[in-house]
Amino acid sequence: MATDHARIANFGAGPSALPVSVLEEATKGLMNFQQTGVGIAEISHRSKEFQAFLGNLESLIRTQLDVPPTHRILFTQGGGSAQFSAVVLNLLARYRLLHPERNTEETVLDYVVTGSWSKKAAEEARRLGGGQVNVVVDSRQFSESGKAFDSIPPHAAYRFSPDPALIYYCENETVDGVEFSHDDASPASFPYHLLGGGTNALVPLVADYSSSFMCRPIPHLADHAIIYAGAQKNIGPAGLTILIAREDCIVDVDAAAKLGTTPVPLTLSYKTLADSGSLYNTPPVLSIYIAGLVLERMQRHGGLKHYEETNKRKAEKLYAALREGEGKGVLRRKVKEGSGSWMNVVFEVVGPDAEKAFLEGAEARGMTGLKGHRSVGGVRVSLYNAITEAEVDQLIAYIKEFVQ
């Protein structure tokens, strides 16, 4: 929907839309950050003003997500893809310190594969070595073709290892539009109850929350060892990665290397980040600044409760329109009922050249970023926090017009 800034509705999957008010405030900070006379992209990351801003960002995340004192909040670079490697190396180091007698053949890394990103994460774990990769479940086995990531598998299908170095899952698959339910009673929820070790065990559970971070509360947050998220979906521009790391996972990686595990590069070590207050090297200053402005705005608007309610309405309205279009044979949803993402809604337009006509019609009406990921095609609507209900209503009105 065009504004005075000649902006259109950006439904792209990332880098994603940001609130106009935040962008306006950020342009002021680019010229003069907090009355220092220096722009945010120029100021020293070790200045007292920036360090105070970083501390406030950490506080905003901790407060809104209710992060317990058992977990540290860290800031780094490299996006989710760098964490594919970092979580393996750090948690292998932790495992070696706990079990110095075990060799690579006796070390297992558990991966829940429900889409393109968790598949890539598992591939990186295999490439790095250091342990045997066990695919706990592969959701493609439950698709009609045996090849599509179109659902969350049933709890009975999961096969966790008795004592893995890590257990990895991706909460929301941006490419495939598949997401774990936040309702423990749902068959599409993550099966926390199947994790071993009893109630007091420090289970090495790792979650990629990149495309759903800060869109609603994180269930069982305290039960996770590591949660990470690239900022460029809901809370900022590309370049910043946020980590929520349990204290027992911030280990002396050099001590582990002396016991035979793979040495961890300094900038990938969680201990390096924690010991330096996320300032071992220059962090992505501008991305941190904009993320801070977004989090401040979220707090003013009612925090996660408000965004959870709004995002639920947005998704439900859109899925209802898609079901209607499916009933008329014009649209085809790509994800099974109950497993659909709130953030990335995927579907196909039926008929020769129909998808092209749909996308061109959307562009003509001021809506962009709707083309599906190049690996799977189709249409993808990303409903991140900055996408307003009015923009969703505009898209739904167009979908109904197109279906007619």
Tab-separated table of C-alpha atoms in Angstrom:
chain	number	residue	atom	x	y	z
A	1	MET	CA	0.000	0.000	0.000
A	2	ALA	CA	1.665	3.197	-1.144
A	3	THR	CA	2.513	5.860	1.429
A	4	ASP	CA	4.039	9.313	1.353
A	5	HIS	CA	7.364	7.496	0.986
A	6	ALA	CA	6.114	5.843	-2.237
A	7	ARG	CA	6.486	2.478	-0.497
A	8	ILE	CA	4.601	-0.652	-1.490
A	9	ALA	CA	3.573	-3.728	0.508
A	10	ASN	CA	6.665	-5.936	0.798
A	11	PHE	CA	5.725	-9.583	1.450
A	12	GLY	CA	9.305	-10.753	0.793
A	13	ALA	CA	10.815	-13.515	2.915
A	14	GLY	CA	13.939	-11.581	3.861
A	15	PRO	CA	15.466	-9.160	4.115
A	16	SER	CA	11.941	-8.285	5.086
A	17	ALA	CA	9.769	-5.254	5.611
A	18	LEU	CA	10.566	-2.927	8.520
A	19	PRO	CA	8.195	-0.448	10.202
A	20	VAL	CA	8.238	2.952	8.492
A	21	SER	CA	8.514	4.765	11.837
A	22	VAL	CA	11.662	2.760	12.648
A	23	LEU	CA	13.215	3.563	9.268
A	24	GLU	CA	12.477	7.252	9.806
A	25	GLU	CA	14.099	7.175	13.257
A	26	ALA	CA	17.083	5.224	11.873
A	27	THR	CA	17.741	7.889	9.234
A	28	LYS	CA	18.157	10.420	12.051
A	29	GLY	CA	20.551	8.086	13.842
A	30	LEU	CA	22.584	7.694	10.670
A	31	MET	CA	23.316	11.409	10.881
A	32	ASN	CA	23.512	11.845	14.662
A	33	PHE	CA	23.288	8.930	17.111
A	34	GLN	CA	21.859	9.984	20.484
A	35	GLN	CA	23.141	13.549	20.191
A	36	THR	CA	26.769	12.416	19.970
A	37	GLY	CA	27.239	14.366	16.737
A	38	VAL	CA	28.397	11.107	15.114
A	39	GLY	CA	26.254	8.782	12.971
A	40	ILE	CA	25.503	5.239	14.161
A	41	ALA	CA	27.361	3.713	11.190
A	42	GLU	CA	30.469	5.717	12.177
A	43	ILE	CA	30.509	5.530	15.972
A	44	SER	CA	32.906	3.307	17.908
A	45	HIS	CA	31.320	0.070	19.070
A	46	ARG	CA	33.262	0.564	22.309
A	47	SER	CA	31.765	3.983	22.999
A	48	LYS	CA	29.694	4.213	26.183
A	49	GLU	CA	26.647	5.291	24.143
A	50	PHE	CA	26.710	2.226	21.887
A	51	GLN	CA	27.468	-0.191	24.723
A	52	ALA	CA	24.496	1.209	26.657
A	53	PHE	CA	22.310	0.760	23.568
A	54	LEU	CA	23.469	-2.867	23.188
A	55	GLY	CA	22.724	-3.514	26.859
A	56	ASN	CA	19.231	-2.092	26.399
A	57	LEU	CA	18.633	-4.334	23.354
A	58	GLU	CA	19.605	-7.353	25.433
A	59	SER	CA	17.238	-6.228	28.201
A	60	LEU	CA	14.351	-5.760	25.743
A	61	ILE	CA	14.791	-9.299	24.387
A	62	ARG	CA	15.154	-10.802	27.866
A	63	THR	CA	12.049	-9.026	29.166
A	64	GLN	CA	9.758	-9.639	26.189
A	65	LEU	CA	10.720	-13.308	25.740
A	66	ASP	CA	11.025	-13.941	29.493
A	67	VAL	CA	14.545	-15.354	29.108
A	68	PRO	CA	15.644	-16.966	32.415
A	69	PRO	CA	18.933	-16.054	34.184
A	70	THR	CA	20.280	-19.499	33.217
A	71	HIS	CA	20.684	-18.210	29.638
A	72	ARG	CA	22.925	-15.527	28.126
A	73	ILE	CA	21.908	-13.320	25.185
A	74	LEU	CA	24.712	-12.881	22.668
A	75	PHE	CA	25.046	-10.957	19.413
A	76	THR	CA	27.137	-12.040	16.451
A	77	GLN	CA	27.413	-12.075	12.653
A	78	GLY	CA	27.039	-14.630	9.875
A	79	GLY	CA	23.314	-15.306	9.975
A	80	GLY	CA	21.712	-18.663	10.597
A	81	SER	CA	24.080	-20.350	8.146
A	82	ALA	CA	27.131	-19.579	10.309
A	83	GLN	CA	25.287	-21.092	13.272
A	84	PHE	CA	24.884	-24.358	11.325
A	85	SER	CA	28.635	-24.659	11.966
A	86	ALA	CA	28.953	-22.858	15.305
A	87	VAL	CA	26.383	-24.976	17.164
A	88	VAL	CA	28.089	-28.173	16.014
A	89	LEU	CA	31.575	-27.029	17.033
A	90	ASN	CA	30.566	-25.546	20.397
A	91	LEU	CA	28.356	-28.456	21.421
A	92	LEU	CA	30.916	-31.041	20.291
A	93	ALA	CA	33.403	-29.211	22.548
A	94	ARG	CA	30.888	-29.349	25.419
A	95	TYR	CA	30.295	-33.056	24.798
A	96	ARG	CA	34.024	-33.855	24.771
A	97	LEU	CA	34.505	-32.054	28.097
A	98	LEU	CA	31.615	-34.091	29.549
A	99	HIS	CA	32.755	-37.384	27.927
A	100	PRO	CA	36.529	-37.257	27.285
A	101	GLU	CA	36.606	-41.036	26.861
A	102	ARG	CA	34.274	-41.117	23.842
A	103	ASN	CA	35.515	-41.047	20.248
A	104	THR	CA	33.875	-39.750	17.061
A	105	GLU	CA	32.100	-43.056	16.384
A	106	GLU	CA	30.490	-42.879	19.830
A	107	THR	CA	29.360	-39.276	19.409
A	108	VAL	CA	25.928	-38.691	17.851
A	109	LEU	CA	24.257	-35.484	16.636
A	110	ASP	CA	20.468	-35.645	16.295
A	111	TYR	CA	18.737	-33.687	13.499
A	112	VAL	CA	14.998	-33.260	12.992
A	113	VAL	CA	14.602	-32.583	9.253
A	114	THR	CA	11.367	-30.799	8.333
A	115	GLY	CA	12.464	-28.520	5.498
A	116	SER	CA	15.225	-26.986	3.405
A	117	TRP	CA	17.021	-25.239	6.279
A	118	SER	CA	17.129	-28.155	8.713
A	119	LYS	CA	18.304	-30.325	5.790
A	120	LYS	CA	21.164	-27.872	5.149
A	121	ALA	CA	22.036	-27.806	8.841
A	122	ALA	CA	22.306	-31.610	8.917
A	123	GLU	CA	24.481	-31.551	5.797
A	124	GLU	CA	26.869	-29.087	7.451
A	125	ALA	CA	27.107	-31.297	10.548
A	126	ARG	CA	28.083	-34.239	8.322
A	127	ARG	CA	30.650	-32.096	6.502
A	128	LEU	CA	32.305	-30.955	9.729
A	129	GLY	CA	32.572	-34.476	11.123
A	130	GLY	CA	33.217	-34.946	14.806
A	131	GLY	CA	30.220	-37.218	15.232
A	132	GLN	CA	27.648	-39.389	13.524
A	133	VAL	CA	24.555	-37.561	12.263
A	134	ASN	CA	21.309	-39.292	13.178
A	135	VAL	CA	18.248	-38.055	11.299
A	136	VAL	CA	15.620	-38.316	14.049
A	137	VAL	CA	12.839	-37.964	11.496
A	138	ASP	CA	12.578	-36.752	7.879
A	139	SER	CA	9.175	-35.264	7.142
A	140	ARG	CA	9.468	-36.022	3.408
A	141	GLN	CA	8.631	-39.640	4.241
A	142	PHE	CA	5.131	-38.492	5.197
A	143	SER	CA	4.405	-36.640	1.947
A	144	GLU	CA	2.471	-38.159	-0.918
A	145	SER	CA	5.472	-37.944	-3.260
A	146	GLY	CA	8.037	-38.906	-0.631
A	147	LYS	CA	9.966	-35.782	-1.670
A	148	ALA	CA	8.032	-32.773	-0.345
A	149	PHE	CA	8.434	-31.034	3.004
A	150	ASP	CA	4.716	-30.457	3.548
A	151	SER	CA	3.989	-31.389	7.174
A	152	ILE	CA	5.285	-31.778	10.715
A	153	PRO	CA	5.724	-35.538	11.369
A	154	PRO	CA	3.688	-37.366	14.039
A	155	HIS	CA	5.345	-37.736	17.447
A	156	ALA	CA	5.501	-41.521	17.111
A	157	ALA	CA	7.932	-41.181	14.178
A	158	TYR	CA	10.739	-39.462	16.129
A	159	ARG	CA	13.787	-41.584	17.003
A	160	PHE	CA	16.049	-39.608	19.351
A	161	SER	CA	19.458	-40.955	20.385
A	162	PRO	CA	20.045	-41.869	24.060
A	163	ASP	CA	22.801	-39.277	24.696
A	164	PRO	CA	23.385	-36.983	21.687
A	165	ALA	CA	25.843	-34.077	21.609
A	166	LEU	CA	22.989	-31.939	20.259
A	167	ILE	CA	19.360	-32.175	19.149
A	168	TYR	CA	18.585	-29.756	16.338
A	169	TYR	CA	15.323	-28.521	14.828
A	170	CYS	CA	14.179	-25.530	12.770
A	171	GLU	CA	11.035	-24.032	14.320
A	172	ASN	CA	9.773	-22.400	11.109
A	173	GLU	CA	10.917	-23.465	7.641
A	174	THR	CA	10.975	-20.239	5.614
A	175	VAL	CA	11.230	-21.954	2.216
A	176	ASP	CA	8.667	-24.713	2.698
A	177	GLY	CA	6.129	-22.891	4.886
A	178	VAL	CA	6.093	-25.588	7.584
A	179	GLU	CA	6.093	-24.658	11.288
A	180	PHE	CA	5.856	-26.483	14.612
A	181	SER	CA	2.669	-25.724	16.518
A	182	HIS	CA	3.036	-23.842	19.818
A	183	ASP	CA	0.209	-25.858	21.331
A	184	ASP	CA	1.666	-28.880	23.155
A	185	ALA	CA	-1.598	-30.740	22.567
A	186	SER	CA	-1.219	-30.472	18.788
A	187	PRO	CA	0.245	-33.456	16.875
A	188	ALA	CA	2.307	-30.850	14.980
A	189	SER	CA	4.078	-29.583	18.136
A	190	PHE	CA	7.711	-30.391	18.916
A	191	PRO	CA	7.788	-33.573	21.074
A	192	TYR	CA	9.573	-32.149	24.118
A	193	HIS	CA	8.157	-35.010	26.198
A	194	LEU	CA	10.255	-37.517	24.203
A	195	LEU	CA	13.586	-35.908	25.075
A	196	GLY	CA	15.628	-38.099	27.408
A	197	GLY	CA	17.377	-37.455	30.677
A	198	GLY	CA	14.543	-36.698	33.076
A	199	THR	CA	13.281	-33.375	34.357
A	200	ASN	CA	16.635	-32.051	35.618
A	201	ALA	CA	18.800	-33.055	32.661
A	202	LEU	CA	20.496	-30.348	30.617
A	203	VAL	CA	19.269	-31.575	27.231
A	204	PRO	CA	21.363	-30.104	24.357
A	205	LEU	CA	18.325	-28.859	22.415
A	206	VAL	CA	19.117	-26.384	19.608
A	207	ALA	CA	16.467	-24.397	17.718
A	208	ASP	CA	16.779	-22.215	14.628
A	209	TYR	CA	14.205	-19.467	15.162
A	210	SER	CA	15.423	-17.189	12.377
A	211	SER	CA	12.121	-16.566	10.603
A	212	SER	CA	9.815	-16.579	13.633
A	213	PHE	CA	11.883	-14.849	16.329
A	214	MET	CA	9.850	-12.254	18.275
A	215	CYS	CA	6.608	-13.017	16.406
A	216	ARG	CA	5.164	-14.799	19.465
A	217	PRO	CA	6.521	-16.333	22.707
A	218	ILE	CA	8.937	-19.276	22.470
A	219	PRO	CA	7.455	-22.408	24.100
A	220	HIS	CA	9.715	-24.258	26.549
A	221	LEU	CA	12.417	-21.615	26.101
A	222	ALA	CA	14.198	-22.630	29.306
A	223	ASP	CA	14.454	-26.236	28.042
A	224	HIS	CA	16.643	-25.153	25.116
A	225	ALA	CA	20.430	-25.175	25.111
A	226	ILE	CA	20.744	-22.779	22.175
A	227	ILE	CA	18.209	-20.667	20.304
A	228	TYR	CA	19.484	-18.553	17.425
A	229	ALA	CA	17.946	-16.205	14.903
A	230	GLY	CA	19.066	-14.074	12.001
A	231	ALA	CA	17.530	-10.629	12.533
A	232	GLN	CA	16.473	-9.979	8.934
A	233	LYS	CA	12.961	-11.431	9.195
A	234	ASN	CA	11.153	-9.763	12.072
A	235	ILE	CA	13.445	-7.329	13.841
A	236	GLY	CA	16.111	-5.773	11.664
A	237	PRO	CA	18.286	-5.758	8.573
A	238	ALA	CA	20.632	-8.578	7.580
A	239	GLY	CA	23.962	-8.868	9.365
A	240	LEU	CA	22.940	-9.482	12.984
A	241	THR	CA	22.421	-12.891	14.585
A	242	ILE	CA	20.949	-13.208	18.082
A	243	LEU	CA	21.812	-16.143	20.337
A	244	ILE	CA	20.139	-17.291	23.545
A	245	ALA	CA	22.698	-19.680	25.043
A	246	ARG	CA	22.387	-21.694	28.239
A	247	GLU	CA	25.360	-21.182	30.559
A	248	ASP	CA	26.490	-24.829	30.417
A	249	CYS	CA	26.936	-24.505	26.630
A	250	ILE	CA	29.410	-21.642	26.943
A	251	VAL	CA	32.478	-23.839	27.376
A	252	ASP	CA	36.268	-23.582	27.167
A	253	VAL	CA	36.687	-24.717	23.565
A	254	ASP	CA	40.495	-24.688	23.828
A	255	ALA	CA	40.377	-27.148	26.725
A	256	ALA	CA	38.115	-29.366	24.609
A	257	ALA	CA	40.535	-29.134	21.663
A	258	LYS	CA	43.326	-30.469	23.905
A	259	LEU	CA	41.124	-33.518	24.457
A	260	GLY	CA	40.888	-34.078	20.698
A	261	THR	CA	37.795	-32.233	19.502
A	262	THR	CA	37.889	-29.887	16.499
A	263	PRO	CA	39.337	-26.446	17.391
A	264	VAL	CA	36.662	-23.729	17.280
A	265	PRO	CA	37.503	-20.472	15.461
A	266	LEU	CA	37.561	-17.641	18.020
A	267	THR	CA	34.714	-15.676	16.465
A	268	LEU	CA	32.481	-18.771	16.411
A	269	SER	CA	33.165	-19.607	20.064
A	270	TYR	CA	30.255	-18.810	22.378
A	271	LYS	CA	32.750	-18.275	25.220
A	272	THR	CA	34.531	-15.593	23.195
A	273	LEU	CA	31.215	-13.799	22.643
A	274	ALA	CA	30.135	-14.140	26.271
A	275	ASP	CA	33.476	-13.093	27.798
A	276	SER	CA	33.648	-9.984	25.595
A	277	GLY	CA	30.024	-8.909	25.979
A	278	SER	CA	29.541	-9.616	22.234
A	279	LEU	CA	32.275	-7.052	21.483
A	280	TYR	CA	35.316	-9.242	20.778
A	281	ASN	CA	35.380	-7.741	17.292
A	282	THR	CA	33.296	-5.022	15.637
A	283	PRO	CA	29.667	-6.183	15.677
A	284	PRO	CA	27.108	-5.242	12.980
A	285	VAL	CA	26.503	-1.839	14.569
A	286	LEU	CA	23.822	-0.545	12.190
A	287	SER	CA	21.834	-3.803	12.304
A	288	ILE	CA	21.965	-3.748	16.116
A	289	TYR	CA	20.745	-0.146	16.137
A	290	ILE	CA	17.726	-0.841	13.932
A	291	ALA	CA	16.900	-4.038	15.850
A	292	GLY	CA	16.949	-1.987	19.053
A	293	LEU	CA	14.537	0.549	17.563
A	294	VAL	CA	12.220	-2.278	16.462
A	295	LEU	CA	12.253	-3.872	19.942
A	296	GLU	CA	11.549	-0.520	21.599
A	297	ARG	CA	8.594	-0.029	19.255
A	298	MET	CA	7.347	-3.555	20.011
A	299	GLN	CA	7.408	-2.820	23.718
A	300	ARG	CA	5.438	0.408	23.222
A	301	HIS	CA	2.820	-1.498	21.193
A	302	GLY	CA	2.166	-4.094	23.880
A	303	GLY	CA	5.038	-6.551	23.444
A	304	LEU	CA	4.787	-10.141	22.288
A	305	LYS	CA	1.193	-10.626	23.433
A	306	HIS	CA	0.036	-7.950	20.975
A	307	TYR	CA	2.168	-9.356	18.134
A	308	GLU	CA	1.081	-12.937	18.791
A	309	GLU	CA	-2.591	-11.913	18.588
A	310	THR	CA	-2.044	-9.808	15.467
A	311	ASN	CA	0.058	-12.429	13.674
A	312	LYS	CA	-2.508	-15.131	14.467
A	313	ARG	CA	-5.285	-13.010	12.913
A	314	LYS	CA	-3.204	-12.248	9.833
A	315	ALA	CA	-2.389	-15.914	9.222
A	316	GLU	CA	-5.923	-17.177	9.884
A	317	LYS	CA	-7.454	-14.642	7.475
A	318	LEU	CA	-5.002	-15.552	4.726
A	319	TYR	CA	-5.408	-19.325	5.167
A	320	ALA	CA	-9.205	-18.899	5.046
A	321	ALA	CA	-8.893	-17.082	1.702
A	322	LEU	CA	-6.600	-19.830	0.374
A	323	ARG	CA	-9.043	-22.562	1.406
A	324	GLU	CA	-11.751	-20.694	-0.467
A	325	GLY	CA	-9.562	-20.447	-3.569
A	326	GLU	CA	-8.673	-24.121	-3.256
A	327	GLY	CA	-12.351	-25.042	-3.093
A	328	LYS	CA	-12.843	-23.306	-6.442
A	329	GLY	CA	-9.888	-25.118	-8.028
A	330	VAL	CA	-7.827	-21.939	-8.552
A	331	LEU	CA	-5.287	-22.272	-5.721
A	332	ARG	CA	-3.518	-25.239	-4.121
A	333	ARG	CA	-2.010	-25.114	-0.638
A	334	LYS	CA	1.421	-26.757	-0.367
A	335	VAL	CA	1.337	-27.600	3.345
A	336	LYS	CA	-1.000	-30.006	5.112
A	337	GLU	CA	-3.627	-28.648	7.502
A	338	GLY	CA	-2.178	-28.013	10.971
A	339	SER	CA	1.454	-27.676	9.860
A	340	GLY	CA	1.224	-24.315	8.101
A	341	SER	CA	3.494	-21.443	9.098
A	342	TRP	CA	2.218	-18.170	10.529
A	343	MET	CA	5.143	-16.360	8.948
A	344	ASN	CA	5.600	-17.915	5.487
A	345	VAL	CA	2.414	-19.041	3.749
A	346	VAL	CA	3.029	-21.032	0.548
A	347	PHE	CA	0.652	-22.064	-2.221
A	348	GLU	CA	0.400	-22.688	-5.963
A	349	VAL	CA	-1.809	-21.034	-8.579
A	350	VAL	CA	-3.382	-23.722	-10.762
A	351	GLY	CA	-3.204	-23.569	-14.562
A	352	PRO	CA	-0.740	-22.664	-17.321
A	353	ASP	CA	0.792	-19.202	-16.785
A	354	ALA	CA	-1.650	-18.614	-13.896
A	355	GLU	CA	1.118	-18.017	-11.369
A	356	LYS	CA	2.758	-15.460	-13.665
A	357	ALA	CA	-0.570	-13.656	-14.076
A	358	PHE	CA	-1.137	-13.703	-10.304
A	359	LEU	CA	2.290	-12.230	-9.513
A	360	GLU	CA	2.013	-9.580	-12.233
A	361	GLY	CA	-1.435	-8.572	-10.959
A	362	ALA	CA	-0.081	-8.251	-7.421
A	363	GLU	CA	2.819	-6.063	-8.591
A	364	ALA	CA	0.388	-3.830	-10.478
A	365	ARG	CA	-1.549	-3.361	-7.238
A	366	GLY	CA	1.500	-2.401	-5.182
A	367	MET	CA	2.396	-5.770	-3.635
A	368	THR	CA	5.834	-7.315	-4.086
A	369	GLY	CA	8.020	-10.176	-2.816
A	370	LEU	CA	5.417	-12.889	-3.429
A	371	LYS	CA	7.401	-15.253	-5.658
A	372	GLY	CA	8.247	-18.540	-3.934
A	373	HIS	CA	11.814	-19.601	-3.176
A	374	ARG	CA	13.714	-20.538	-6.329
A	375	SER	CA	14.153	-24.129	-5.083
A	376	VAL	CA	10.417	-24.842	-4.770
A	377	GLY	CA	8.570	-22.234	-6.859
A	378	GLY	CA	4.964	-21.274	-6.267
A	379	VAL	CA	3.850	-18.244	-4.264
A	380	ARG	CA	5.077	-17.353	-0.782
A	381	VAL	CA	3.506	-14.696	1.439
A	382	SER	CA	5.660	-13.634	4.386
A	383	LEU	CA	3.657	-12.120	7.232
A	384	TYR	CA	6.412	-10.768	9.464
A	385	ASN	CA	5.691	-8.316	12.289
A	386	ALA	CA	6.045	-5.205	10.113
A	387	ILE	CA	3.364	-6.401	7.680
A	388	THR	CA	0.173	-4.643	8.753
A	389	GLU	CA	-3.298	-6.142	8.862
A	390	ALA	CA	-4.330	-3.561	6.262
A	391	GLU	CA	-1.669	-4.907	3.895
A	392	VAL	CA	-2.854	-8.472	4.513
A	393	ASP	CA	-6.449	-7.386	3.855
A	394	GLN	CA	-5.291	-5.737	0.606
A	395	LEU	CA	-3.674	-9.014	-0.495
A	396	ILE	CA	-6.725	-11.074	0.494
A	397	ALA	CA	-9.006	-8.775	-1.497
A	398	TYR	CA	-6.763	-9.302	-4.541
A	399	ILE	CA	-6.707	-13.099	-4.026
A	400	LYS	CA	-10.522	-13.171	-3.944
A	401	GLU	CA	-10.683	-10.991	-7.041
A	402	PHE	CA	-8.220	-13.277	-8.835
A	403	VAL	CA	-10.125	-16.423	-7.792
A	404	GLN	CA	-13.379	-14.963	-9.161
